[in-house]
Short mmCIF file of C-alpha atoms in Angstrom, two decimals:
data_model
loop_
_atom_site.label_atom_id
_atom_site.label_comp_id
_atom_site.label_asym_id
_atom_site.label_seq_id
_atom_site.Cartn_x
_atom_site.Cartn_y
_atom_site.Cartn_z
CA UNK A 1 -3.03 19.12 0.42
CA UNK A 2 -2.73 15.71 1.97
CA UNK A 3 -5.93 13.11 2.46
CA UNK A 4 -5.24 13.53 5.84
CA UNK A 5 -5.58 17.58 6.22
CA UNK A 6 -9.21 17.22 4.06
CA UNK A 7 -10.47 14.79 6.57
CA UNK A 8 -13.57 16.07 8.52
CA UNK A 9 -13.54 15.59 12.68
CA UNK A 10 -16.85 15.27 14.46
CA UNK A 11 -18.21 16.83 17.66
CA UNK A 12 -16.71 14.59 20.52
CA UNK A 13 -19.50 12.21 22.27
CA UNK A 14 -19.85 14.06 25.77
CA UNK A 15 -18.36 11.88 28.69
CA UNK A 16 -21.75 9.34 29.89
CA UNK A 17 -23.92 10.04 26.87
CA UNK A 18 -26.24 6.95 26.11
CA UNK A 19 -25.12 6.44 22.28
CA UNK A 20 -27.38 3.55 22.44
CA UNK A 21 -30.28 5.75 22.75
CA UNK A 22 -28.95 8.09 20.62
CA UNK A 23 -31.13 9.63 17.68
CA UNK A 24 -30.03 9.02 14.11
CA UNK A 25 -28.97 13.01 14.01
CA UNK A 26 -26.95 12.60 17.43
CA UNK A 27 -25.31 9.91 15.82
CA UNK A 28 -24.46 11.55 12.96
CA UNK A 29 -23.13 14.76 14.85
CA UNK A 30 -20.72 12.50 16.77
CA UNK A 31 -19.29 10.30 13.99
CA UNK A 32 -21.21 7.33 15.07
CA UNK A 33 -22.43 4.50 12.43
CA UNK A 34 -25.70 4.74 12.09
CA UNK A 35 -27.95 1.84 14.39
CA UNK A 36 -28.75 -1.55 12.41
CA UNK A 37 -31.67 -2.93 12.55
CA UNK A 38 -31.92 -5.87 15.05
CA UNK A 39 -34.38 -8.05 13.49
CA UNK A 40 -32.78 -7.96 9.78
CA UNK A 41 -29.60 -6.97 10.60
CA UNK A 42 -28.65 -9.37 13.97
CA UNK A 43 -24.98 -9.70 13.67
CA UNK A 44 -24.41 -6.05 12.54
CA UNK A 45 -26.36 -4.84 15.51
CA UNK A 46 -24.38 -6.87 18.38
CA UNK A 47 -21.38 -5.30 16.57
CA UNK A 48 -22.79 -2.00 17.05
CA UNK A 49 -24.03 -2.38 20.44
CA UNK A 50 -20.57 -3.56 21.62
CA UNK A 51 -18.83 -0.59 19.61
CA UNK A 52 -21.23 1.93 21.56
CA UNK A 53 -21.49 0.62 24.85
CA UNK A 54 -18.74 0.94 28.10
CA UNK A 55 -16.17 1.52 28.03
CA UNK A 56 -16.41 4.09 26.08
CA UNK A 57 -14.65 7.48 25.66
CA UNK A 58 -14.15 9.43 22.64
CA UNK A 59 -11.74 12.03 21.23
CA UNK A 60 -10.81 13.48 18.00
CA UNK A 61 -8.26 12.05 16.15
CA UNK A 62 -4.69 13.08 15.58
CA UNK A 63 -2.73 11.87 12.45
CA UNK A 64 1.12 11.72 11.89
CA UNK A 65 3.07 9.95 8.62
CA UNK A 66 4.59 6.87 9.48
CA UNK A 67 8.54 6.48 9.37
CA UNK A 68 10.03 4.63 7.61
CA UNK A 69 6.59 4.97 4.97
CA UNK A 70 4.84 1.68 4.06
CA UNK A 71 1.91 1.70 2.35
CA UNK A 72 -1.14 -0.81 2.30
CA UNK A 73 -3.15 -1.65 -0.41
CA UNK A 74 -3.50 -4.11 -3.21
CA UNK A 75 -0.57 -5.68 -5.18
CA UNK A 76 -1.01 -9.02 -5.72
CA UNK A 77 -3.53 -11.06 -3.27
CA UNK A 78 -1.34 -14.31 -3.41
CA UNK A 79 1.59 -12.11 -2.30
CA UNK A 80 0.71 -9.69 -0.04
CA UNK A 81 -2.72 -10.46 1.35
CA UNK A 82 -4.25 -13.56 3.64
CA UNK A 83 -7.64 -13.40 4.85
CA UNK A 84 -11.41 -13.68 3.40
CA UNK A 85 -13.56 -11.32 1.08
CA UNK A 86 -16.97 -11.43 -0.34
CA UNK A 87 -18.30 -9.74 -2.86
CA UNK A 88 -21.72 -8.55 -4.11
CA UNK A 89 -23.52 -8.68 -7.26
CA UNK A 90 -23.99 -5.44 -9.26
CA UNK A 91 -26.14 -3.27 -8.72
CA UNK A 92 -25.89 -3.78 -5.40
CA UNK A 93 -22.86 -2.23 -3.14
CA UNK A 94 -21.32 -2.91 0.04
CA UNK A 95 -21.70 0.40 2.34
CA UNK A 96 -20.97 -1.01 5.84
CA UNK A 97 -18.21 -3.07 6.47
CA UNK A 98 -17.37 -4.22 10.09
CA UNK A 99 -14.60 -6.48 11.73
CA UNK A 100 -13.15 -7.40 15.48
CA UNK A 101 -9.61 -8.64 16.36
CA UNK A 102 -7.48 -9.23 19.01
CA UNK A 103 -3.93 -7.41 18.98
CA UNK A 104 -1.61 -10.40 18.19
CA UNK A 105 2.08 -10.45 19.52
CA UNK A 106 4.50 -10.24 16.47
CA UNK A 107 8.18 -11.61 16.44
CA UNK A 108 11.33 -11.83 13.54
CA UNK A 109 10.25 -15.09 11.59
CA UNK A 110 12.70 -17.92 11.65
CA UNK A 111 14.02 -17.55 8.15
CA UNK A 112 14.32 -14.51 6.15
CA UNK A 113 12.44 -14.24 2.61
CA UNK A 114 13.79 -13.61 -0.83
CA UNK A 115 13.31 -10.48 -2.68
CA UNK A 116 11.78 -8.57 0.20
CA UNK A 117 12.69 -4.85 0.98
CA UNK A 118 15.01 -5.41 3.71
CA UNK A 119 15.30 -7.84 6.64
CA UNK A 120 12.52 -5.72 8.72
CA UNK A 121 9.24 -7.87 8.80
CA UNK A 122 6.01 -5.69 9.25
CA UNK A 123 2.27 -6.73 9.04
CA UNK A 124 -1.13 -4.94 9.03
CA UNK A 125 -4.40 -6.18 10.17
CA UNK A 126 -7.67 -4.24 8.26
CA UNK A 127 -11.00 -4.16 7.09
CA UNK A 128 -11.58 -2.43 3.75
CA UNK A 129 -13.80 -1.92 0.71
CA UNK A 130 -12.66 -2.90 -2.84
CA UNK A 131 -8.93 -3.33 -4.15
CA UNK A 132 -9.22 -7.07 -4.95
CA UNK A 133 -8.37 -5.99 -8.59
CA UNK A 134 -5.51 -3.52 -7.88
CA UNK A 135 -4.19 -3.42 -10.96
CA UNK A 136 -7.17 -2.14 -12.78
CA UNK A 137 -7.18 1.81 -13.56
CA UNK A 138 -9.03 3.87 -11.10
CA UNK A 139 -9.48 0.90 -8.38
CA UNK A 140 -9.17 2.28 -4.94
CA UNK A 141 -9.23 1.05 -1.06
CA UNK A 142 -10.38 2.46 2.08
CA UNK A 143 -9.04 0.50 4.74
CA UNK A 144 -8.67 0.89 8.68
CA UNK A 145 -6.87 -1.29 11.18
CA UNK A 146 -3.89 -2.21 13.29
CA UNK A 147 -0.34 -2.17 12.44
CA UNK A 148 2.37 -4.92 14.08
CA UNK A 149 5.88 -4.48 13.50
CA UNK A 150 8.44 -6.51 15.78
CA UNK A 151 11.54 -3.71 15.42
CA UNK A 152 9.01 -0.45 15.89
CA UNK A 153 8.16 0.98 19.16
CA UNK A 154 5.84 0.83 19.94
CA UNK A 155 5.29 -2.26 18.25
CA UNK A 156 1.17 -1.72 17.65
CA UNK A 157 -0.32 0.79 16.26
CA UNK A 158 -3.87 2.28 14.50
CA UNK A 159 -3.67 3.40 10.84
CA UNK A 160 -6.11 4.23 8.01
CA UNK A 161 -5.44 4.88 4.18
CA UNK A 162 -7.71 5.23 0.90
CA UNK A 163 -5.37 3.52 -1.50
CA UNK A 164 -6.32 4.25 -4.94
CA UNK A 165 -4.74 2.90 -8.37
CA UNK A 166 -5.38 5.98 -10.89
CA UNK A 167 -5.91 6.15 -14.44
CA UNK A 168 -2.74 6.50 -16.23
CA UNK A 169 -1.66 9.08 -18.81
CA UNK A 170 -1.95 7.97 -22.43
CA UNK A 171 0.79 9.85 -23.41
CA UNK A 172 3.17 8.55 -20.52
CA UNK A 173 1.78 5.73 -18.94
CA UNK A 174 2.14 7.35 -15.66
CA UNK A 175 -0.20 8.31 -13.31
CA UNK A 176 -1.04 12.19 -13.22
CA UNK A 177 -3.08 12.04 -10.13
CA UNK A 178 -1.05 9.85 -7.87
CA UNK A 179 2.94 9.61 -8.86
CA UNK A 180 3.93 8.08 -5.45
CA UNK A 181 2.21 5.40 -3.74
CA UNK A 182 0.29 7.00 -0.64
CA UNK A 183 1.79 5.66 2.58
CA UNK A 184 -0.52 4.73 5.14
CA UNK A 185 -1.21 7.31 7.96
CA UNK A 186 -0.93 6.90 11.73
CA UNK A 187 -4.19 7.77 13.97
CA UNK A 188 -1.32 8.41 16.91
CA UNK A 189 -3.30 9.15 19.58
CA UNK A 190 -5.03 5.60 19.92
CA UNK A 191 -2.69 3.41 22.15
CA UNK A 192 -2.84 -0.33 20.76
CA UNK A 193 -1.01 -2.77 22.90
CA UNK A 194 -0.80 -6.81 22.79
CA UNK A 195 -3.87 -8.45 23.11
CA UNK A 196 -6.04 -5.79 23.25
CA UNK A 197 -9.43 -6.08 21.71
CA UNK A 198 -10.17 -3.85 18.54
CA UNK A 199 -13.38 -2.91 16.74
CA UNK A 200 -12.86 -1.03 13.38
CA UNK A 201 -15.13 0.11 10.43
CA UNK A 202 -16.24 2.13 7.45
CA UNK A 203 -19.57 3.35 6.35
CA UNK A 204 -20.24 4.95 3.01
CA UNK A 205 -21.96 7.99 3.25
CA UNK A 206 -24.48 9.56 0.28
CA UNK A 207 -21.84 12.17 -0.35
CA UNK A 208 -19.39 9.66 -1.31
CA UNK A 209 -17.08 10.10 1.74
CA UNK A 210 -16.47 7.42 4.40
CA UNK A 211 -16.77 7.60 7.78
CA UNK A 212 -14.12 5.63 9.54
CA UNK A 213 -13.82 4.70 12.94
CA UNK A 214 -12.07 2.59 15.10
CA UNK A 215 -11.92 1.60 18.75
CA UNK A 216 -9.87 -0.11 21.35
CA UNK A 217 -12.42 -2.43 23.09
CA UNK A 218 -10.14 -2.98 25.84
CA UNK A 219 -9.63 0.74 27.13
CA UNK A 220 -12.77 2.11 25.57
CA UNK A 221 -11.07 4.62 23.30
CA UNK A 222 -13.14 5.76 20.32
CA UNK A 223 -11.84 7.59 17.10
CA UNK A 224 -13.98 8.42 13.96
CA UNK A 225 -13.42 10.76 10.97
CA UNK A 226 -15.12 11.64 7.85
CA UNK A 227 -12.45 11.12 4.59
CA UNK A 228 -13.30 12.26 0.88
CA UNK A 229 -12.56 10.19 -1.86
CA UNK A 230 -8.60 10.92 -3.12
CA UNK A 231 -8.14 12.84 -6.13
CA UNK A 232 -8.69 12.21 -9.38
CA UNK A 233 -11.60 9.35 -11.01
CA UNK A 234 -12.28 6.31 -9.22
CA UNK A 235 -14.61 3.41 -9.37
CA UNK A 236 -17.87 3.34 -7.66
CA UNK A 237 -17.25 1.89 -3.81
CA UNK A 238 -18.40 -1.51 -2.79
CA UNK A 239 -18.02 -4.53 -5.11
CA UNK A 240 -16.03 -6.56 -2.18
CA UNK A 241 -15.23 -6.37 1.58
CA UNK A 242 -12.45 -8.01 3.03
CA UNK A 243 -10.52 -8.95 6.21
CA UNK A 244 -6.88 -9.10 5.55
CA UNK A 245 -3.34 -9.76 7.28
CA UNK A 246 -1.04 -8.24 4.96
CA UNK A 247 2.65 -7.57 4.57
CA UNK A 248 3.06 -3.88 3.26
CA UNK A 249 5.30 -2.65 0.24
CA UNK A 250 7.61 0.30 0.40
CA UNK A 251 6.19 3.38 -1.42
CA UNK A 252 9.65 3.91 -3.40
CA UNK A 253 10.92 0.83 -4.48
CA UNK A 254 7.66 -1.07 -4.29
CA UNK A 255 9.25 -3.87 -2.61
CA UNK A 256 7.20 -6.16 -0.08
CA UNK A 257 8.49 -6.32 3.29
CA UNK A 258 8.93 -9.72 5.18
CA UNK A 259 6.00 -11.04 7.29
CA UNK A 260 6.40 -11.44 10.87
CA UNK A 261 5.80 -14.63 12.93
CA UNK A 262 2.57 -13.73 14.31
CA UNK A 263 0.38 -15.12 16.87
CA UNK A 264 -3.27 -16.58 15.34
CA UNK A 265 -5.38 -14.08 14.51
CA UNK A 266 -9.33 -14.40 14.70
CA UNK A 267 -11.34 -11.94 12.85
CA UNK A 268 -14.73 -11.21 14.57
CA UNK A 269 -17.74 -9.44 13.27
CA UNK A 270 -16.74 -10.30 9.51
CA UNK A 271 -20.14 -8.47 8.69
CA UNK A 272 -21.29 -6.00 5.98
CA UNK A 273 -24.61 -4.39 4.32
CA UNK A 274 -25.10 -4.09 0.64
CA UNK A 275 -27.65 -1.75 -0.69
CA UNK A 276 -29.09 -1.67 -4.14
CA UNK A 277 -31.01 1.43 -3.75
CA UNK A 278 -30.74 4.41 -1.15
CA UNK A 279 -27.38 4.14 1.18
CA UNK A 280 -28.24 2.61 4.32
CA UNK A 281 -30.86 0.23 2.98
CA UNK A 282 -30.24 -3.34 1.76
CA UNK A 283 -29.31 -6.61 3.35
CA UNK A 284 -26.40 -7.85 5.59
CA UNK A 285 -24.11 -10.07 4.31
CA UNK A 286 -21.33 -12.31 6.03
CA UNK A 287 -18.54 -14.91 5.37
CA UNK A 288 -21.37 -17.08 4.36
CA UNK A 289 -22.04 -15.44 1.26
CA UNK A 290 -19.58 -16.72 -1.29
CA UNK A 291 -16.45 -16.11 0.94
CA UNK A 292 -13.18 -16.36 -1.05
CA UNK A 293 -10.30 -17.56 1.15
CA UNK A 294 -6.91 -15.93 0.53
CA UNK A 295 -3.40 -17.51 1.18
CA UNK A 296 -0.34 -15.34 1.65
CA UNK A 297 3.19 -17.04 0.08
CA UNK A 298 6.95 -16.21 0.30
CA UNK A 299 9.67 -17.33 -1.66
CA UNK A 300 12.81 -18.26 0.35
CA UNK A 301 16.00 -20.37 -0.24
CA UNK A 302 17.99 -23.21 0.51
CA UNK A 303 16.86 -24.72 -1.55
CA UNK A 304 14.72 -22.04 -3.26
CA UNK A 305 11.05 -22.70 -2.61
CA UNK A 306 7.76 -20.76 -2.37
CA UNK A 307 5.46 -21.87 0.68
CA UNK A 308 2.41 -20.58 2.14
CA UNK A 309 3.34 -18.41 5.16
CA UNK A 310 -0.26 -17.29 6.34
CA UNK A 311 -3.29 -19.53 6.02
CA UNK A 312 -6.90 -18.48 6.42
CA UNK A 313 -9.56 -20.70 7.35
CA UNK A 314 -13.46 -20.24 8.26
CA UNK A 315 -14.44 -20.50 11.86
CA UNK A 316 -18.10 -20.90 13.76
CA UNK A 317 -17.45 -18.29 16.59
CA UNK A 318 -20.27 -19.99 18.52
CA UNK A 319 -22.68 -23.10 17.95
CA UNK A 320 -25.04 -22.19 15.42
CA UNK A 321 -23.41 -18.33 15.38
CA UNK A 322 -21.39 -15.88 12.97
CA UNK A 323 -18.83 -16.94 10.92
CA UNK A 324 -15.22 -15.51 11.33
CA UNK A 325 -12.01 -15.94 9.57
CA UNK A 326 -8.84 -16.92 11.45
CA UNK A 327 -5.45 -16.26 10.01
CA UNK A 328 -2.14 -18.25 10.99
CA UNK A 329 1.06 -18.13 10.50
CA UNK A 330 3.00 -21.13 8.91
CA UNK A 331 6.68 -21.19 9.73
CA UNK A 332 8.81 -21.54 6.61
CA UNK A 333 11.33 -23.67 8.00
CA UNK A 334 9.24 -26.32 8.85
#
């Protein structure tokens, strides 16, 4: 049984239903994250208010395998990630993460990178939990976002995954629970176009399951679902949260794809909730809390050199307002 087959679907929000004043039980019924506190979590509250406000039209998501397969998740941050992360000190755990961005246009880069899977550039934008130390046993990374591939039709799509690195078998050194990397999964009934405004996030439930949610704010279309942890043992979630531009890998060969030339991406609503007690309690975290910036590099020939191809930069969204992160493509030919 695939992860998708194990997902739980929620009741569809009735047309015209007032989510702004819905009860906690009603929000749970419809797969809507709980309302943050306007006083102690003002930036989360602003995100949530936009998420549930008009335009808003919900459907149960439908899923499909992506062809050809590609996998998200951790490999080596400097090679396949660009963006920012924040971590929280033990015993706190991040139990809610939010993000917003506009869908960038993407193009083939001017120069092909060495050592990549093919001349087939691909990029993924996402918000996720953990995965920073992806080489460690039992680390996992639930993530949700949008994909942007210049040579795919349509070139933009919504997707999700719960990547995990399983504990290897002591005798063989191979993973007993995940012998092959898991390809990302399309949310194939949520249309995404260049310039559309996207809101997305994850909420850890008391059960250990995760509420995944994503909205195309430009069209009002909303999708949410509940996913259980992947099979096998995983470490407890919530040591970090990331906002990332990624170039994915091929699940079979583990080769990276080239990064497309992309329009600048401004991650907004880079906010999370860290809890040290019951799920849902705790404090709001932002990029003002020990943010770590991640640059992506690629290697090119003629002459052979390694250069930064995607550079992050913290950004003040408004005067005295929240902090976001911008990712910008760096043309390797320049």
